[in-house]
Every structure is written in structure tokens, then in C-alpha cells.
PDB file of C-alpha atoms in Angstrom:
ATOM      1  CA  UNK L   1       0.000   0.000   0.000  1.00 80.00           C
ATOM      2  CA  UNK L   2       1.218   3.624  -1.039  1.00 88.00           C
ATOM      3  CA  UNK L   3       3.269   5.266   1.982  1.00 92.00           C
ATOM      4  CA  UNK L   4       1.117   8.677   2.939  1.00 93.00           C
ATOM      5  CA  UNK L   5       1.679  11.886   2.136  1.00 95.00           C
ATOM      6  CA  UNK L   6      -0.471  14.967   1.680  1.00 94.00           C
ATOM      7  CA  UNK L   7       1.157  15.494  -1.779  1.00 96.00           C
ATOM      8  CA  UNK L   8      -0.232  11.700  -2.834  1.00 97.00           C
ATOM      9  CA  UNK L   9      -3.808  12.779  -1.040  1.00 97.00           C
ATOM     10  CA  UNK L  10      -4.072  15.575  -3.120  1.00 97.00           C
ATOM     11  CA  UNK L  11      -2.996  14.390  -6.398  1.00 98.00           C
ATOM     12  CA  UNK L  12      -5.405  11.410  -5.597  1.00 98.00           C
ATOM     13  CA  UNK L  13      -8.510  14.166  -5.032  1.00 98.00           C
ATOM     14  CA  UNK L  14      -7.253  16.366  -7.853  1.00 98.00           C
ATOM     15  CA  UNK L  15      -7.390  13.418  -9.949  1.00 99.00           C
ATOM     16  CA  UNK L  16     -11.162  12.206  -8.856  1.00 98.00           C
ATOM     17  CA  UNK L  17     -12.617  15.909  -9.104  1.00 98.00           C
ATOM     18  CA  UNK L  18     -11.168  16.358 -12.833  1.00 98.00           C
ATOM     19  CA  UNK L  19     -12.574  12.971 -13.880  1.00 98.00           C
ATOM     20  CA  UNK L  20     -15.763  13.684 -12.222  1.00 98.00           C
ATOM     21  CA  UNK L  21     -15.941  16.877 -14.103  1.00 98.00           C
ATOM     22  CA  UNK L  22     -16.130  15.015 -17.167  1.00 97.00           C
ATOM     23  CA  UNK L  23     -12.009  14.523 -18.776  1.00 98.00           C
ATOM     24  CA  UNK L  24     -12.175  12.555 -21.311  1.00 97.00           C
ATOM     25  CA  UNK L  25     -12.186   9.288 -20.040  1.00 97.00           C
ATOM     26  CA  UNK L  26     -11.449   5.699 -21.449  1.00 95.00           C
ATOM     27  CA  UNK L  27     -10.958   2.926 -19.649  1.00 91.00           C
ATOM     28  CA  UNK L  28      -8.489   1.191 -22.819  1.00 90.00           C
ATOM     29  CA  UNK L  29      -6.541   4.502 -23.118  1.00 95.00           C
ATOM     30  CA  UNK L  30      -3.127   4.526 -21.261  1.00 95.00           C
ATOM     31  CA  UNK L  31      -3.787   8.186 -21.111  1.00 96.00           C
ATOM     32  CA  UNK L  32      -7.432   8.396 -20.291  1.00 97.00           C
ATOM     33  CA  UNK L  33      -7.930   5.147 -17.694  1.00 97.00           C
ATOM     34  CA  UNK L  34      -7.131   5.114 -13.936  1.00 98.00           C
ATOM     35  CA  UNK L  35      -3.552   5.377 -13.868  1.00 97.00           C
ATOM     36  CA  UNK L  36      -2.941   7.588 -17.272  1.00 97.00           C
ATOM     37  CA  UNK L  37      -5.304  10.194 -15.366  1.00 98.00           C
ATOM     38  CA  UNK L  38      -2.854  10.127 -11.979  1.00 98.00           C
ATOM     39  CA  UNK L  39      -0.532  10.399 -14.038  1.00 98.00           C
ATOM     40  CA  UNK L  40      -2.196  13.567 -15.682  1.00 98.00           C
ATOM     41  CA  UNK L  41      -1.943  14.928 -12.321  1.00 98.00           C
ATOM     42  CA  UNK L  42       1.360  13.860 -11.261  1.00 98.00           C
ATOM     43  CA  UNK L  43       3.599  14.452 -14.164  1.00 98.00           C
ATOM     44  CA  UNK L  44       1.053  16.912 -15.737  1.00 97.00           C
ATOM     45  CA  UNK L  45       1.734  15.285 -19.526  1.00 97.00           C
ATOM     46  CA  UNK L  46      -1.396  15.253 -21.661  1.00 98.00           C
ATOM     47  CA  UNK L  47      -3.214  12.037 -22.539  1.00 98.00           C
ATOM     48  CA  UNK L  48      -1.769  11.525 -25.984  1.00 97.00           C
ATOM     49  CA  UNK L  49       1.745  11.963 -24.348  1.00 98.00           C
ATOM     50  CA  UNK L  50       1.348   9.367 -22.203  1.00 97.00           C
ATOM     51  CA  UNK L  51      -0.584   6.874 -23.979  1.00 96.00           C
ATOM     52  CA  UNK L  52       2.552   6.997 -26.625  1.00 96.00           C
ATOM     53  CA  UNK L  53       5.264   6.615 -23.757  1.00 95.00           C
ATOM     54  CA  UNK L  54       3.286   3.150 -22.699  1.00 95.00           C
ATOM     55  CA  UNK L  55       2.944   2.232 -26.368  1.00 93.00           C
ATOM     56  CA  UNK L  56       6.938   1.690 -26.213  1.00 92.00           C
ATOM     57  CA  UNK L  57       6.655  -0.639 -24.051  1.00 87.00           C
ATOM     58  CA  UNK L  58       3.746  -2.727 -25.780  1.00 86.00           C
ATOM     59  CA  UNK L  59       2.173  -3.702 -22.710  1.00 83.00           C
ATOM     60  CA  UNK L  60      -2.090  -3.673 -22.543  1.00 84.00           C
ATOM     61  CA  UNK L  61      -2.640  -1.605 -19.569  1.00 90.00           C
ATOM     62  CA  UNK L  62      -0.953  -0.027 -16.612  1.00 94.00           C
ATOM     63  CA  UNK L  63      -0.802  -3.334 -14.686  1.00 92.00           C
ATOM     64  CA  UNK L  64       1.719  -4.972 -17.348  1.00 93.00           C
ATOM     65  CA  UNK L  65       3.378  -1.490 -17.624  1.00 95.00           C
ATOM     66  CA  UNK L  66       4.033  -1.580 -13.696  1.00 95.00           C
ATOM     67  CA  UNK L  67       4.889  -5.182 -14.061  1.00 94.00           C
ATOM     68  CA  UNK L  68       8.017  -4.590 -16.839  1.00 94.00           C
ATOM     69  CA  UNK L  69       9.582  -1.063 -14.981  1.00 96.00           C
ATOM     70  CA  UNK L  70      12.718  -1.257 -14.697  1.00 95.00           C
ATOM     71  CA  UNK L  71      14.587   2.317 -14.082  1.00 94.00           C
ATOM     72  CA  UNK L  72      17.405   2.218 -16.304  1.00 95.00           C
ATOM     73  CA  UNK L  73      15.528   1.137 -19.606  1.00 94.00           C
ATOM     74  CA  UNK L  74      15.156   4.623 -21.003  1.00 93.00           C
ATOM     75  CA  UNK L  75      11.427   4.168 -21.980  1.00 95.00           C
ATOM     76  CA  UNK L  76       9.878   7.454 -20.915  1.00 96.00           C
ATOM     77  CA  UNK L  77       6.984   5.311 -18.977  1.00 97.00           C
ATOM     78  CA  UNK L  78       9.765   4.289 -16.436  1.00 97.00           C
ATOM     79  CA  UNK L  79      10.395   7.472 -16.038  1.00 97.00           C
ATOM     80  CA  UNK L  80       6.764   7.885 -15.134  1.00 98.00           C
ATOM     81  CA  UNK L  81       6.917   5.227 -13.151  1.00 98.00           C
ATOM     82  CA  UNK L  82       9.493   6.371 -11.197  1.00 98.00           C
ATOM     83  CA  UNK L  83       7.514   9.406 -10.412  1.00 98.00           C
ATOM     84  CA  UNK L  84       4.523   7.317  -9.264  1.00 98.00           C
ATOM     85  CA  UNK L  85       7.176   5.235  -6.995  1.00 97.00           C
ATOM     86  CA  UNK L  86       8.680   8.662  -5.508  1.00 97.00           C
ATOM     87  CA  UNK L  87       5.313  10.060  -4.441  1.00 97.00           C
ATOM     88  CA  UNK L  88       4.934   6.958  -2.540  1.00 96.00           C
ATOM     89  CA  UNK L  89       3.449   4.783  -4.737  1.00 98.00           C
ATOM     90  CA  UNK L  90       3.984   0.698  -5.010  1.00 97.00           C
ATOM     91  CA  UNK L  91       3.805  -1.135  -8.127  1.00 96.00           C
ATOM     92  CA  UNK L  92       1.198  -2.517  -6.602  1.00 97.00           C
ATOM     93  CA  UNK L  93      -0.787   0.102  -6.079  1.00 98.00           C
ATOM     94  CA  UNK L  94      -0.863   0.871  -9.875  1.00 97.00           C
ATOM     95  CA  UNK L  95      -2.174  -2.666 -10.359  1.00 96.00           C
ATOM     96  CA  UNK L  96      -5.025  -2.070  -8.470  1.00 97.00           C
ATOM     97  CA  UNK L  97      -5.851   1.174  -9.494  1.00 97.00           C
ATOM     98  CA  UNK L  98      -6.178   0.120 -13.050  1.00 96.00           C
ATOM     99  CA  UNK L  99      -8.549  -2.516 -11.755  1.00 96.00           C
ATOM    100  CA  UNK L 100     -10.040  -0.879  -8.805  1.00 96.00           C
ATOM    101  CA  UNK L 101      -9.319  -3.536  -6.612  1.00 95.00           C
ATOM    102  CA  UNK L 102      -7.234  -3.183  -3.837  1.00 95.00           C
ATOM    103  CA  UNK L 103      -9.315  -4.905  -0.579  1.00 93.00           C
ATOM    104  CA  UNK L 104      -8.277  -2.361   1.886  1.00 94.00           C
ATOM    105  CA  UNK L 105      -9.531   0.373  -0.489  1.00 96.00           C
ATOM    106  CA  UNK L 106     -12.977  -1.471  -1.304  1.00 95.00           C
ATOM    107  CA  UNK L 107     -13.067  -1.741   2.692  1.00 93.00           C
ATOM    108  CA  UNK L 108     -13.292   1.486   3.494  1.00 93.00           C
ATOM    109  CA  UNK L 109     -16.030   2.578   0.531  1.00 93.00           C
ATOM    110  CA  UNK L 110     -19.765   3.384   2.093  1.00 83.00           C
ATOM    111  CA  UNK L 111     -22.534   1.453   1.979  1.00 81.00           C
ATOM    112  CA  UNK L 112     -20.483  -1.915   1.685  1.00 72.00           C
ATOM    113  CA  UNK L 113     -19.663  -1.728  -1.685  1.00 71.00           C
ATOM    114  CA  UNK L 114     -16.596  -5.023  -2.404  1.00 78.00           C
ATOM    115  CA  UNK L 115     -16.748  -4.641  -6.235  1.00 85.00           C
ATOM    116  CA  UNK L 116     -16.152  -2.107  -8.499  1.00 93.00           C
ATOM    117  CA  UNK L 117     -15.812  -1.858 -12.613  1.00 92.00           C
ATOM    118  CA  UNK L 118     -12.661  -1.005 -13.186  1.00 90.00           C
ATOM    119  CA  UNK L 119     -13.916   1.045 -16.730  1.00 93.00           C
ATOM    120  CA  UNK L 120     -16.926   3.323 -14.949  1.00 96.00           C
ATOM    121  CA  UNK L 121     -16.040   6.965 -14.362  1.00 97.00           C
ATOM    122  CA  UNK L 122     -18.100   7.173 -11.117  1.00 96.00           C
ATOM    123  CA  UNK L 123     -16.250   3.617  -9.608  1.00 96.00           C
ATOM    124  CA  UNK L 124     -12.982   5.433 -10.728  1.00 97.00           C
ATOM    125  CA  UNK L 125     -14.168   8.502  -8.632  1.00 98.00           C
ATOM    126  CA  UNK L 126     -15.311   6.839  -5.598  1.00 96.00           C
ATOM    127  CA  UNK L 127     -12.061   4.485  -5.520  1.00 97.00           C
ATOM    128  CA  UNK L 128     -10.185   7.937  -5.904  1.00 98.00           C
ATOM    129  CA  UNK L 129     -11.477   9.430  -2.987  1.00 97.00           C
ATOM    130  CA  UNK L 130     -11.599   6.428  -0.916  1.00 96.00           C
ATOM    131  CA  UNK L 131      -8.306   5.856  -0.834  1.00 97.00           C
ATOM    132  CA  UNK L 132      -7.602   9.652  -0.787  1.00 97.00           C
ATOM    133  CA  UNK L 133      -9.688   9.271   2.389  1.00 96.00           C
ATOM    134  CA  UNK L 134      -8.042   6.615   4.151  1.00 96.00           C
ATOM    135  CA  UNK L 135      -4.014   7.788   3.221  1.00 96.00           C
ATOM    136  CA  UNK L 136      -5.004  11.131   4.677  1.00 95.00           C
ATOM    137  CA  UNK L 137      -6.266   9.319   7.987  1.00 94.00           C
ATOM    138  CA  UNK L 138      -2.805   7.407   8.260  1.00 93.00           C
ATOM    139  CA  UNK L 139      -0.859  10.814   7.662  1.00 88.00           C
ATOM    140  CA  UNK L 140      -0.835  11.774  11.299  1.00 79.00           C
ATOM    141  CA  UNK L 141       0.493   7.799  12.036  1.00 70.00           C
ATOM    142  CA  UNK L 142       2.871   8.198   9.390  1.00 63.00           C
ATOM    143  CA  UNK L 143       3.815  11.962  10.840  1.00 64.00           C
ATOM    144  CA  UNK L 144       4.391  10.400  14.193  1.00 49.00           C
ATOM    145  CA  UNK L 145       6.692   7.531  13.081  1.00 62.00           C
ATOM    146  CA  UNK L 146       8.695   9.454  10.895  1.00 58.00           C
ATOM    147  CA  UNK L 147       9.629  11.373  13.812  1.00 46.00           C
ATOM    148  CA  UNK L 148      10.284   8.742  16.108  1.00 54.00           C
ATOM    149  CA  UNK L 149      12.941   7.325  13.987  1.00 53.00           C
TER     150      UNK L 149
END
């Protein structure tokens, strides 16, 4: 699970509130799906941009693409990557966001909800802000640790 910081928590809300005021959105876009839109916010390339840098790599979605980084390849996604992995990010945690289904996330979602579609803007939104939600309540934990060390 991503390690919390308020700049994560805010990209992750940024993210939810541009998608839920309609961007472009498509699910089999590298640059319009879950993860090409973080990385909208994060690296602040445009769609086509990005969608082209994962095309190098000729991997199917963000999952494969997280699956193949490796930092010294050259392939501008990498590079991307490595920008997801400094803001705290896992591998992982691109996985899941290109699926929408990272248990702890799904957990903490009202009214129960265990399943989402991993190609519906509003599921994209609500995953968005639930995890937004539940980084920003570790941040004093986090806060406290780091300074114990």
C-alpha cells in the first residue's frame, strides 16, 4: 500500500474531481484510464503523451506497464513510473488502481460496496477518494513515526 503523504492525497482528489468533471475518459486509453489520469496529475503530460510513452513498451494496460519497470531502460513510462514510486506509490498500487481492486480500499467505501468496474467513471471517482480518504487518515500515524525514527 502507497506510503502517505499529503502530496499523494491531493494528487489522488485532484485526480477524482477532474474525472468527475467530465475529462475525457477511457478505460483502454493509457492516457485516459485510472492510472494515465494520476498520471495527468502527477507528471502533468497530456493524454496523448502518455498513452505513446506506454505504447513503447507494448504492454495492454498499466498493470503490465508496472509489471516490466525497470529504471534504467530509457522508456519514458519508467520514467513515469518512477515518479509514481517517488510520491509513494507501489507497483502494486498501480495494479489495483487500473482494476479498482485493492481490498483495503474497497473496505473502506460506504454502503459496503466489495466490487467495483474497473472502466466506470463514477467507480474510478469513488475508488479515488476512498483511498484519498483513508491515506489522509494514516498521515498523522505516518507523521508520528517518521519522527520517532
Amino acid at each position: 500500500m502507497a506510503r502517505p503523504s499529503l502530496e499523494l492525497v491531493v494528487a489522488l482528489r485532484t485526480t477524482a474531481a477532474r474525472l468527475e468533471a467530465g475529462a475525457a475518459y477511457q478505460w483502454g486509453h493509457l492516457g485516459q484510464c485510472n492510472c494515465g489520469h494520476l498520471v495527468q496529475t502527477v507528471c502533468r503530460a497530456e493524454p496523448r503523451t502518455i498513452h505513446a510513452w506506454a505504447l513503447e513498451r507494448q504492454c495492454d494496460d498499466w498493470g503490465d506497464l508496472a509489471n516490466e519497470y525497470c529504471p534504467t531502460s530509457g522508456h519514458h513510462i519508467d520514467d513515469v513510473i518512477a515518479t509514481l514510486l517517488a510520491l509513494g506509490l507501489t507497483r502494486g498500487d498501480l495494479w489495483h488502481l487500473e482494476r479498482l481492486d485493492d481490498e483495503a480500499i474497497l473496505a473502506t467505501l460506504p454502503g459496503g460496496r466489495r466490487w467495483l468496474r474497473r472502466n466506470d467513471r463514477a467507480d474510478a471517482v469513488a475508488y479515488l477518494r476512498a483511498w484519498a480518504s483513508k491515506l489522509e487518515a494514516e498521515l498523522p500515524a505516518a507523521a508520528a513515526a517518521a519522527a520517532a525514527a
